[in-house]
Amino acid sequence: MSDEPIAFIDLKAQRRRIGERMTTAILSAVDDGQYILGPQVGEFERKLATFCGAQHAIGTANGTDALGLCLMALGLKPNDAVICPAFTFAATAEAVAWLGATPIFVDIDEATYNMDPKALPLALDMARRAGLTPRAVITVDLFGLMADYDPIEAFCRDNGLSLICDSAQGFGASYKGRRAGAIGDFTTASFFPAKPLGCYGDGGAILTNDAGYSELLRSLRFHGKGADKYDNVRIGMNSRLDTLQAAILLEKLAIFEEEIAARQAVAARYDNALSDFVVTPFVPAHCVSVWAQYTIRIPATQRARFIDEMKARGVPTNIYYPKPLNQQTAYKRFPVAGNGLPVSEKVAKEVVSLPMHPYLDEETQSYIIAAAREALAGVARVSLA
Ligand SMILES: *Cc1c(COP(=O)(O)O)cnc(C)c1O
């Protein structure tokens, strides 16, 4: 174990591993001088699409813009509704609100923290009663685990809704052998540094199997350009993936598969050591998580003490998320499906995430586990509904 403080996500360890190759890639992008949509962007887009089994990848400035661009491609307008979970990062619903449309919040499944497919008919009903036109569902692959896509895809198909998969946290994961990126009308990814595939700044991408959407998205991310750059044929935005970030991501994508495997080993060590003491993450047999977070559950009344005990032992933790969107100032005014969101509201008080990254060595992890066991002494196990 090193003398450095324990990192929640250790980006420096990855930097040490990639070393020279990364430095060379960055400097050659700088020397080439094609800073906007240089050749690294196209190369990264092709490799990203191949990695996840999608036909097309479109690099964007970040994961939030990626969501907004998909909604623009769908022509979302005021009076339209988009169904999404409330237990997520704000960006999921923010992009809907940008376009003046209405997010409708649905509850999650308590075991997976992902959208509860059983709540979808309630959301559709709520949208119609509010006089809104339901247009799309945005799923979130929270903490690196993909949502339950079979019933969600069927629901979207039966009700004429588009499916956007917000895989900011789940890119690299799979569901029944299909990788995030290969499902739905669109998948969005974020390369924010702390995400499983992160760059050295902001970055994002959209994956789609539809050639028409791919072309439209390339125009929308570039001010709505037409065949000629100075004939703008639609209102777009400026949201391209930087050449420099693409150069960085090419190096990181090259080791991503190995990192995903390393994440499984770290998660398995936590599972083995902690599942007798505390509720650990549930991964359905047909899923491979990319472990954006390793999230456990502590009774609401004891969570703050647990976090303090961990901190006293030098172990950082984080709460994702302390409040579901339906309880946040900017989002309270949007409708919720059914009779409220009891599961989202309950888990927000109980979740806590432990340090998780592919370079967490066994010795450091054993220390974290010992600290967690001490901090858990006398803490009751959360009972799942
Ligand atoms: C990080 C994140 C986003 C936004 O990605 P940015 O690249 O930071 O804009 C969207 N949705 C979820 C679920 C996220 O975790």
CSV table of C-alpha atoms and ligand atoms in Angstrom, one decimal:
chain,number,residue,atom,x,y,z
A,1,MET,CA,0.0,0.0,0.0
A,2,SER,CA,1.4,3.4,-0.9
A,3,ASP,CA,1.8,6.3,1.4
A,4,GLU,CA,-0.6,8.4,-0.7
A,5,PRO,CA,-4.1,9.0,0.6
A,6,ILE,CA,-6.6,6.3,-0.7
A,7,ALA,CA,-8.3,7.7,-3.8
A,8,PHE,CA,-12.0,7.2,-4.5
A,9,ILE,CA,-11.1,6.9,-8.2
A,10,ASP,CA,-7.3,6.7,-8.9
A,11,LEU,CA,-6.8,8.4,-12.3
A,12,LYS,CA,-3.1,8.9,-11.6
A,13,ALA,CA,-2.5,5.1,-11.4
A,14,GLN,CA,-3.9,4.8,-15.0
A,15,ARG,CA,-1.8,7.7,-16.1
A,16,ARG,CA,1.3,5.9,-14.8
A,17,ARG,CA,0.3,2.8,-16.6
A,18,ILE,CA,-0.3,4.4,-20.0
A,19,GLY,CA,2.8,6.6,-19.6
A,20,GLU,CA,4.8,7.3,-22.7
A,21,ARG,CA,2.2,6.2,-25.2
A,22,MET,CA,-0.2,8.8,-23.9
A,23,THR,CA,2.3,11.6,-23.9
A,24,THR,CA,3.3,10.8,-27.5
A,25,ALA,CA,-0.4,10.7,-28.6
A,26,ILE,CA,-1.1,14.1,-26.9
A,27,LEU,CA,2.0,15.8,-28.3
A,28,SER,CA,1.4,14.5,-31.9
A,29,ALA,CA,-2.2,15.8,-31.8
A,30,VAL,CA,-0.8,19.2,-30.7
A,31,ASP,CA,1.9,19.1,-33.4
A,32,ASP,CA,-0.6,18.0,-36.2
A,33,GLY,CA,-2.6,21.2,-35.5
A,34,GLN,CA,-6.0,19.8,-36.6
A,35,TYR,CA,-7.6,20.8,-33.3
A,36,ILE,CA,-11.2,20.6,-34.4
A,37,LEU,CA,-12.5,17.3,-35.9
A,38,GLY,CA,-8.9,16.1,-36.7
A,39,PRO,CA,-8.4,12.6,-37.9
A,40,GLN,CA,-8.2,11.2,-34.3
A,41,VAL,CA,-11.9,12.0,-33.9
A,42,GLY,CA,-13.0,9.9,-36.8
A,43,GLU,CA,-10.7,7.1,-35.8
A,44,PHE,CA,-12.0,7.1,-32.3
A,45,GLU,CA,-15.6,7.2,-33.5
A,46,ARG,CA,-15.0,4.1,-35.7
A,47,LYS,CA,-13.2,2.2,-32.9
A,48,LEU,CA,-15.9,3.2,-30.4
A,49,ALA,CA,-18.7,1.9,-32.6
A,50,THR,CA,-16.8,-1.4,-33.2
A,51,PHE,CA,-16.1,-1.8,-29.5
A,52,CYS,CA,-19.8,-1.8,-28.6
A,53,GLY,CA,-21.3,-3.2,-31.8
A,54,ALA,CA,-23.1,-0.1,-33.0
A,55,GLN,CA,-23.1,1.1,-36.6
A,56,HIS,CA,-22.3,4.7,-35.9
A,57,ALA,CA,-20.6,6.8,-33.2
A,58,ILE,CA,-20.7,10.6,-33.1
A,59,GLY,CA,-18.3,12.4,-30.7
A,60,THR,CA,-19.7,15.3,-28.7
A,61,ALA,CA,-18.4,17.8,-26.3
A,62,ASN,CA,-19.9,16.0,-23.2
A,63,GLY,CA,-22.5,13.5,-22.2
A,64,THR,CA,-25.2,16.1,-21.4
A,65,ASP,CA,-25.0,17.6,-24.9
A,66,ALA,CA,-25.1,14.0,-26.3
A,67,LEU,CA,-28.5,13.6,-24.7
A,68,GLY,CA,-29.7,17.0,-25.9
A,69,LEU,CA,-28.6,16.3,-29.4
A,70,CYS,CA,-30.6,13.0,-29.5
A,71,LEU,CA,-33.7,14.9,-28.3
A,72,MET,CA,-33.1,17.5,-31.0
A,73,ALA,CA,-32.7,14.8,-33.6
A,74,LEU,CA,-36.1,13.5,-32.5
A,75,GLY,CA,-37.5,17.0,-32.9
A,76,LEU,CA,-38.7,17.2,-29.3
A,77,LYS,CA,-40.9,20.2,-28.6
A,78,PRO,CA,-42.8,21.9,-25.8
A,79,ASN,CA,-45.8,19.8,-24.8
A,80,ASP,CA,-43.8,16.6,-25.4
A,81,ALA,CA,-43.0,14.3,-22.5
A,82,VAL,CA,-40.0,12.1,-21.9
A,83,ILE,CA,-40.1,9.3,-19.3
A,84,CYS,CA,-36.9,8.9,-17.2
A,85,PRO,CA,-35.9,7.7,-13.7
A,86,ALA,CA,-35.6,10.2,-10.9
A,87,PHE,CA,-32.7,8.4,-9.2
A,88,THR,CA,-30.0,9.7,-11.6
A,89,PHE,CA,-27.6,12.6,-12.2
A,90,ALA,CA,-29.5,15.8,-13.2
A,91,ALA,CA,-28.2,15.8,-16.8
A,92,THR,CA,-30.7,13.0,-17.7
A,93,ALA,CA,-33.7,15.3,-17.2
A,94,GLU,CA,-31.9,18.6,-17.8
A,95,ALA,CA,-31.6,17.9,-21.5
A,96,VAL,CA,-35.3,17.3,-21.8
A,97,ALA,CA,-36.0,20.6,-20.0
A,98,TRP,CA,-33.6,22.5,-22.4
A,99,LEU,CA,-36.1,21.8,-25.2
A,100,GLY,CA,-39.0,23.0,-23.2
A,101,ALA,CA,-40.4,19.5,-22.9
A,102,THR,CA,-41.5,17.7,-19.7
A,103,PRO,CA,-39.6,14.9,-18.0
A,104,ILE,CA,-41.9,12.5,-16.2
A,105,PHE,CA,-40.2,10.7,-13.4
A,106,VAL,CA,-40.6,7.0,-12.7
A,107,ASP,CA,-39.4,4.9,-9.8
A,108,ILE,CA,-36.6,2.4,-9.8
A,109,ASP,CA,-36.2,-1.2,-9.0
A,110,GLU,CA,-34.7,-1.4,-5.5
A,111,ALA,CA,-32.3,-4.2,-6.2
A,112,THR,CA,-30.7,-2.7,-9.4
A,113,TYR,CA,-31.3,1.0,-8.9
A,114,ASN,CA,-32.5,1.2,-12.5
A,115,MET,CA,-35.8,2.2,-14.0
A,116,ASP,CA,-38.6,-0.1,-13.0
A,117,PRO,CA,-40.2,-1.3,-16.2
A,118,LYS,CA,-43.5,-1.9,-14.3
A,119,ALA,CA,-43.8,1.8,-13.7
A,120,LEU,CA,-43.8,2.7,-17.4
A,121,PRO,CA,-47.6,2.3,-18.1
A,122,LEU,CA,-48.2,4.6,-15.1
A,123,ALA,CA,-45.9,7.3,-16.6
A,124,LEU,CA,-47.7,7.0,-20.0
A,125,ASP,CA,-51.0,7.5,-18.3
A,126,MET,CA,-49.7,10.5,-16.3
A,127,ALA,CA,-48.3,12.1,-19.5
A,128,ARG,CA,-51.7,11.8,-21.3
A,129,ARG,CA,-53.7,13.0,-18.3
A,130,ALA,CA,-51.4,16.1,-18.2
A,131,GLY,CA,-52.2,16.7,-21.9
A,132,LEU,CA,-48.7,15.9,-23.0
A,133,THR,CA,-47.5,13.9,-25.9
A,134,PRO,CA,-45.2,11.0,-24.8
A,135,ARG,CA,-42.3,10.8,-27.2
A,136,ALA,CA,-39.4,8.9,-25.6
A,137,VAL,CA,-38.0,7.0,-22.7
A,138,ILE,CA,-34.5,7.7,-21.4
A,139,THR,CA,-33.1,4.8,-19.4
A,140,VAL,CA,-30.1,5.2,-17.2
A,141,ASP,CA,-27.4,2.5,-16.8
A,142,LEU,CA,-26.8,3.6,-13.2
A,143,PHE,CA,-23.5,2.7,-11.4
A,144,GLY,CA,-22.4,0.7,-14.5
A,145,LEU,CA,-25.3,-1.8,-14.6
A,146,MET,CA,-27.5,-1.7,-17.7
A,147,ALA,CA,-31.2,-1.2,-17.3
A,148,ASP,CA,-33.7,-4.1,-17.9
A,149,TYR,CA,-33.9,-3.6,-21.6
A,150,ASP,CA,-36.1,-6.5,-22.8
A,151,PRO,CA,-39.3,-5.2,-21.2
A,152,ILE,CA,-38.3,-1.5,-21.8
A,153,GLU,CA,-37.7,-2.1,-25.5
A,154,ALA,CA,-41.0,-3.9,-25.9
A,155,PHE,CA,-42.8,-1.1,-24.1
A,156,CYS,CA,-41.3,1.5,-26.4
A,157,ARG,CA,-42.1,-0.5,-29.5
A,158,ASP,CA,-45.7,-1.1,-28.5
A,159,ASN,CA,-46.3,2.6,-27.6
A,160,GLY,CA,-44.4,4.2,-30.5
A,161,LEU,CA,-41.8,5.8,-28.1
A,162,SER,CA,-38.1,6.3,-29.0
A,163,LEU,CA,-35.5,4.8,-26.6
A,164,ILE,CA,-32.5,6.8,-25.5
A,165,CYS,CA,-30.1,4.9,-23.2
A,166,ASP,CA,-28.1,7.3,-21.0
A,167,SER,CA,-25.0,5.1,-20.6
A,168,ALA,CA,-22.8,7.8,-19.1
A,169,GLN,CA,-22.0,5.3,-16.3
A,170,GLY,CA,-22.7,2.1,-18.2
A,171,PHE,CA,-20.5,2.4,-21.3
A,172,GLY,CA,-18.6,-0.9,-21.5
A,173,ALA,CA,-21.3,-3.0,-19.7
A,174,SER,CA,-23.4,-5.6,-21.3
A,175,TYR,CA,-27.0,-7.0,-21.1
A,176,LYS,CA,-27.7,-10.5,-22.5
A,177,GLY,CA,-24.5,-10.3,-24.6
A,178,ARG,CA,-25.4,-6.9,-26.1
A,179,ARG,CA,-23.1,-4.0,-25.1
A,180,ALA,CA,-24.3,-0.6,-24.1
A,181,GLY,CA,-24.4,1.3,-27.4
A,182,ALA,CA,-26.1,-1.5,-29.4
A,183,ILE,CA,-29.5,-1.0,-27.8
A,184,GLY,CA,-32.3,1.5,-28.4
A,185,ASP,CA,-32.5,4.3,-31.0
A,186,PHE,CA,-29.6,6.1,-29.3
A,187,THR,CA,-27.1,5.5,-26.6
A,188,THR,CA,-25.2,8.4,-25.0
A,189,ALA,CA,-21.8,8.1,-23.4
A,190,SER,CA,-19.8,10.5,-21.2
A,191,PHE,CA,-16.1,10.7,-21.1
A,192,PHE,CA,-16.0,12.9,-18.0
A,193,PRO,CA,-12.7,11.8,-16.2
A,194,ALA,CA,-14.4,9.8,-13.5
A,195,LYS,CA,-16.6,7.7,-15.8
A,196,PRO,CA,-15.4,4.2,-16.6
A,197,LEU,CA,-14.0,5.4,-20.0
A,198,GLY,CA,-12.9,8.9,-19.2
A,199,CYS,CA,-10.8,11.5,-21.0
A,200,TYR,CA,-8.7,14.4,-19.6
A,201,GLY,CA,-11.5,16.9,-19.6
A,202,ASP,CA,-15.1,16.8,-21.0
A,203,GLY,CA,-16.2,14.5,-23.8
A,204,GLY,CA,-19.1,12.4,-24.9
A,205,ALA,CA,-20.5,10.4,-27.7
A,206,ILE,CA,-23.8,9.1,-29.3
A,207,LEU,CA,-24.1,5.6,-30.6
A,208,THR,CA,-26.8,4.7,-33.1
A,209,ASN,CA,-27.6,2.0,-35.7
A,210,ASP,CA,-29.5,4.5,-37.9
A,211,ALA,CA,-27.6,6.1,-40.7
A,212,GLY,CA,-30.1,8.9,-41.1
A,213,TYR,CA,-29.8,9.8,-37.4
A,214,SER,CA,-26.1,9.6,-37.6
A,215,GLU,CA,-26.0,12.1,-40.4
A,216,LEU,CA,-28.5,14.4,-38.7
A,217,LEU,CA,-26.5,14.3,-35.4
A,218,ARG,CA,-23.2,15.2,-37.3
A,219,SER,CA,-25.0,18.3,-38.7
A,220,LEU,CA,-26.6,19.2,-35.3
A,221,ARG,CA,-23.3,19.0,-33.4
A,222,PHE,CA,-21.8,21.5,-36.0
A,223,HIS,CA,-24.3,24.4,-35.9
A,224,GLY,CA,-26.7,22.5,-38.2
A,225,LYS,CA,-24.3,22.6,-41.1
A,226,GLY,CA,-25.5,21.4,-44.5
A,227,ALA,CA,-23.3,19.9,-47.3
A,228,ASP,CA,-21.5,23.3,-47.2
A,229,LYS,CA,-20.2,24.4,-43.9
A,230,TYR,CA,-21.5,27.9,-44.4
A,231,ASP,CA,-24.9,26.8,-45.5
A,232,ASN,CA,-26.6,26.0,-42.2
A,233,VAL,CA,-29.7,24.1,-42.9
A,234,ARG,CA,-31.1,23.7,-39.3
A,235,ILE,CA,-30.6,25.2,-35.9
A,236,GLY,CA,-27.9,23.1,-34.2
A,237,MET,CA,-25.3,23.7,-31.5
A,238,ASN,CA,-21.5,23.6,-31.1
A,239,SER,CA,-20.8,20.2,-29.5
A,240,ARG,CA,-17.9,18.4,-31.0
A,241,LEU,CA,-15.4,16.0,-29.3
A,242,ASP,CA,-12.0,17.7,-29.2
A,243,THR,CA,-9.2,16.2,-31.3
A,244,LEU,CA,-7.0,16.2,-28.2
A,245,GLN,CA,-9.6,14.3,-26.2
A,246,ALA,CA,-10.1,11.8,-29.0
A,247,ALA,CA,-6.3,11.2,-29.1
A,248,ILE,CA,-6.4,10.6,-25.4
A,249,LEU,CA,-9.5,8.3,-25.7
A,250,LEU,CA,-7.9,6.2,-28.4
A,251,GLU,CA,-5.1,5.2,-25.9
A,252,LYS,CA,-7.7,4.6,-23.1
A,253,LEU,CA,-10.0,2.6,-25.3
A,254,ALA,CA,-7.0,0.3,-26.2
A,255,ILE,CA,-6.8,-0.8,-22.5
A,256,PHE,CA,-10.5,-0.5,-21.7
A,257,GLU,CA,-11.3,-4.2,-22.1
A,258,GLU,CA,-8.5,-5.1,-19.6
A,259,GLU,CA,-9.8,-2.5,-17.2
A,260,ILE,CA,-13.3,-3.8,-17.4
A,261,ALA,CA,-11.9,-7.2,-16.4
A,262,ALA,CA,-9.9,-5.7,-13.6
A,263,ARG,CA,-13.1,-3.9,-12.3
A,264,GLN,CA,-14.8,-7.4,-12.1
A,265,ALA,CA,-12.0,-8.6,-9.8
A,266,VAL,CA,-12.2,-5.6,-7.6
A,267,ALA,CA,-16.0,-5.9,-7.3
A,268,ALA,CA,-15.8,-9.7,-6.6
A,269,ARG,CA,-13.4,-9.0,-3.7
A,270,TYR,CA,-15.8,-6.5,-2.2
A,271,ASP,CA,-18.7,-8.9,-2.7
A,272,ASN,CA,-16.9,-11.8,-1.0
A,273,ALA,CA,-15.8,-9.8,1.9
A,274,LEU,CA,-18.9,-7.6,2.5
A,275,SER,CA,-22.0,-9.4,1.4
A,276,ASP,CA,-22.5,-11.1,4.7
A,277,PHE,CA,-22.5,-7.8,6.5
A,278,VAL,CA,-24.2,-5.3,4.3
A,279,VAL,CA,-26.4,-5.1,1.2
A,280,THR,CA,-23.9,-5.2,-1.8
A,281,PRO,CA,-24.8,-4.5,-5.4
A,282,PHE,CA,-27.0,-7.0,-7.3
A,283,VAL,CA,-26.0,-7.8,-10.8
A,284,PRO,CA,-28.5,-10.1,-12.7
A,285,ALA,CA,-26.9,-13.2,-14.2
A,286,HIS,CA,-27.4,-11.9,-17.7
A,287,CYS,CA,-25.5,-8.6,-17.1
A,288,VAL,CA,-21.9,-7.6,-16.9
A,289,SER,CA,-21.5,-4.3,-14.9
A,290,VAL,CA,-18.7,-1.9,-15.7
A,291,TRP,CA,-18.7,-0.9,-12.0
A,292,ALA,CA,-18.8,2.9,-12.4
A,293,GLN,CA,-19.6,2.8,-8.6
A,294,TYR,CA,-19.6,0.1,-6.0
A,295,THR,CA,-22.6,1.1,-3.9
A,296,ILE,CA,-23.7,-0.5,-0.6
A,297,ARG,CA,-26.7,0.3,1.6
A,298,ILE,CA,-26.6,1.5,5.2
A,299,PRO,CA,-29.8,2.2,7.3
A,300,ALA,CA,-30.6,5.9,6.9
A,301,THR,CA,-30.1,6.7,10.6
A,302,GLN,CA,-26.6,5.2,10.6
A,303,ARG,CA,-25.2,6.3,7.2
A,304,ALA,CA,-23.6,9.6,8.4
A,305,ARG,CA,-21.8,7.7,11.2
A,306,PHE,CA,-20.6,5.0,8.8
A,307,ILE,CA,-19.2,7.7,6.5
A,308,ASP,CA,-17.4,9.4,9.5
A,309,GLU,CA,-16.0,6.1,10.6
A,310,MET,CA,-14.6,5.5,7.1
A,311,LYS,CA,-13.2,9.0,6.9
A,312,ALA,CA,-11.5,8.6,10.3
A,313,ARG,CA,-9.7,5.5,8.8
A,314,GLY,CA,-8.7,7.5,5.7
A,315,VAL,CA,-11.2,5.9,3.4
A,316,PRO,CA,-13.2,8.3,1.1
A,317,THR,CA,-16.8,7.5,0.2
A,318,ASN,CA,-19.5,9.3,-1.8
A,319,ILE,CA,-23.2,9.5,-1.9
A,320,TYR,CA,-24.8,9.0,-5.4
A,321,TYR,CA,-27.4,10.5,-5.0
A,322,PRO,CA,-28.5,12.2,-1.8
A,323,LYS,CA,-31.8,13.4,-3.4
A,324,PRO,CA,-33.8,12.0,-6.4
A,325,LEU,CA,-34.6,14.6,-9.0
A,326,ASN,CA,-38.2,14.9,-8.0
A,327,GLN,CA,-36.9,16.4,-4.7
A,328,GLN,CA,-34.5,18.9,-6.2
A,329,THR,CA,-35.2,22.6,-6.5
A,330,ALA,CA,-35.2,22.8,-10.3
A,331,TYR,CA,-37.0,19.6,-10.9
A,332,LYS,CA,-39.8,19.5,-8.3
A,333,ARG,CA,-42.3,21.0,-10.6
A,334,PHE,CA,-42.2,18.1,-13.1
A,335,PRO,CA,-44.7,15.3,-12.8
A,336,VAL,CA,-44.0,11.9,-11.2
A,337,ALA,CA,-45.7,8.7,-12.3
A,338,GLY,CA,-48.1,6.8,-10.0
A,339,ASN,CA,-48.2,7.7,-6.4
A,340,GLY,CA,-44.8,9.1,-5.9
A,341,LEU,CA,-41.4,7.5,-6.0
A,342,PRO,CA,-41.0,5.7,-2.7
A,343,VAL,CA,-38.1,3.5,-3.8
A,344,SER,CA,-36.0,6.4,-5.1
A,345,GLU,CA,-36.7,8.4,-2.0
A,346,LYS,CA,-35.8,5.5,0.3
A,347,VAL,CA,-32.5,4.4,-1.4
A,348,ALA,CA,-31.3,8.1,-1.6
A,349,LYS,CA,-31.1,8.0,2.2
A,350,GLU,CA,-29.3,4.7,2.3
A,351,VAL,CA,-26.7,4.5,-0.5
A,352,VAL,CA,-23.0,5.0,-0.1
A,353,SER,CA,-20.3,4.2,-2.6
A,354,LEU,CA,-16.9,2.8,-1.8
A,355,PRO,CA,-13.6,3.5,-3.7
A,356,MET,CA,-13.8,1.7,-7.1
A,357,HIS,CA,-11.4,1.7,-10.0
A,358,PRO,CA,-9.4,-0.8,-12.0
A,359,TYR,CA,-6.1,-0.1,-10.2
A,360,LEU,CA,-7.3,-0.8,-6.7
A,361,ASP,CA,-4.6,-3.2,-5.5
A,362,GLU,CA,-5.4,-6.1,-3.1
A,363,GLU,CA,-3.6,-4.6,-0.2
A,364,THR,CA,-5.4,-1.3,-0.3
A,365,GLN,CA,-8.7,-3.0,-0.9
A,366,SER,CA,-8.1,-5.3,2.1
A,367,TYR,CA,-7.5,-2.2,4.2
A,368,ILE,CA,-10.8,-0.6,2.9
A,369,ILE,CA,-12.7,-3.8,3.6
A,370,ALA,CA,-11.3,-4.0,7.2
A,371,ALA,CA,-12.3,-0.4,7.7
A,372,ALA,CA,-15.8,-1.0,6.4
A,373,ARG,CA,-16.3,-4.0,8.7
A,374,GLU,CA,-15.2,-2.0,11.7
A,375,ALA,CA,-17.5,0.9,10.6
A,376,LEU,CA,-20.3,-1.6,10.2
A,377,ALA,CA,-20.1,-3.0,13.7
A,378,GLY,CA,-23.6,-2.8,15.2
A,379,VAL,CA,-25.2,-1.6,12.0
A,380,ALA,CA,-28.3,-3.5,11.0
A,381,ARG,CA,-28.7,-4.8,7.5
A,382,VAL,CA,-31.1,-2.8,5.3
A,383,SER,CA,-34.2,-4.9,4.4
A,384,LEU,CA,-35.2,-4.7,0.8
A,385,ALA,CA,-38.9,-4.3,0.1
B,1,LIG,C1,-22.1,12.0,-16.0
B,1,LIG,C2,-23.5,11.8,-16.4
B,1,LIG,C3,-24.1,12.6,-17.4
B,1,LIG,C4,-23.5,13.8,-18.0
B,1,LIG,O1,-22.3,13.6,-18.6
B,1,LIG,P1,-21.3,14.9,-18.8
B,1,LIG,O2,-20.3,14.4,-19.7
B,1,LIG,O3,-20.8,15.2,-17.5
B,1,LIG,O4,-22.1,16.0,-19.4
B,1,LIG,C5,-25.4,12.2,-17.8
B,1,LIG,N1,-26.1,11.2,-17.2
B,1,LIG,C6,-25.5,10.5,-16.2
B,1,LIG,C7,-26.3,9.4,-15.6
B,1,LIG,C8,-24.2,10.8,-15.7
B,1,LIG,O5,-23.7,10.0,-14.7
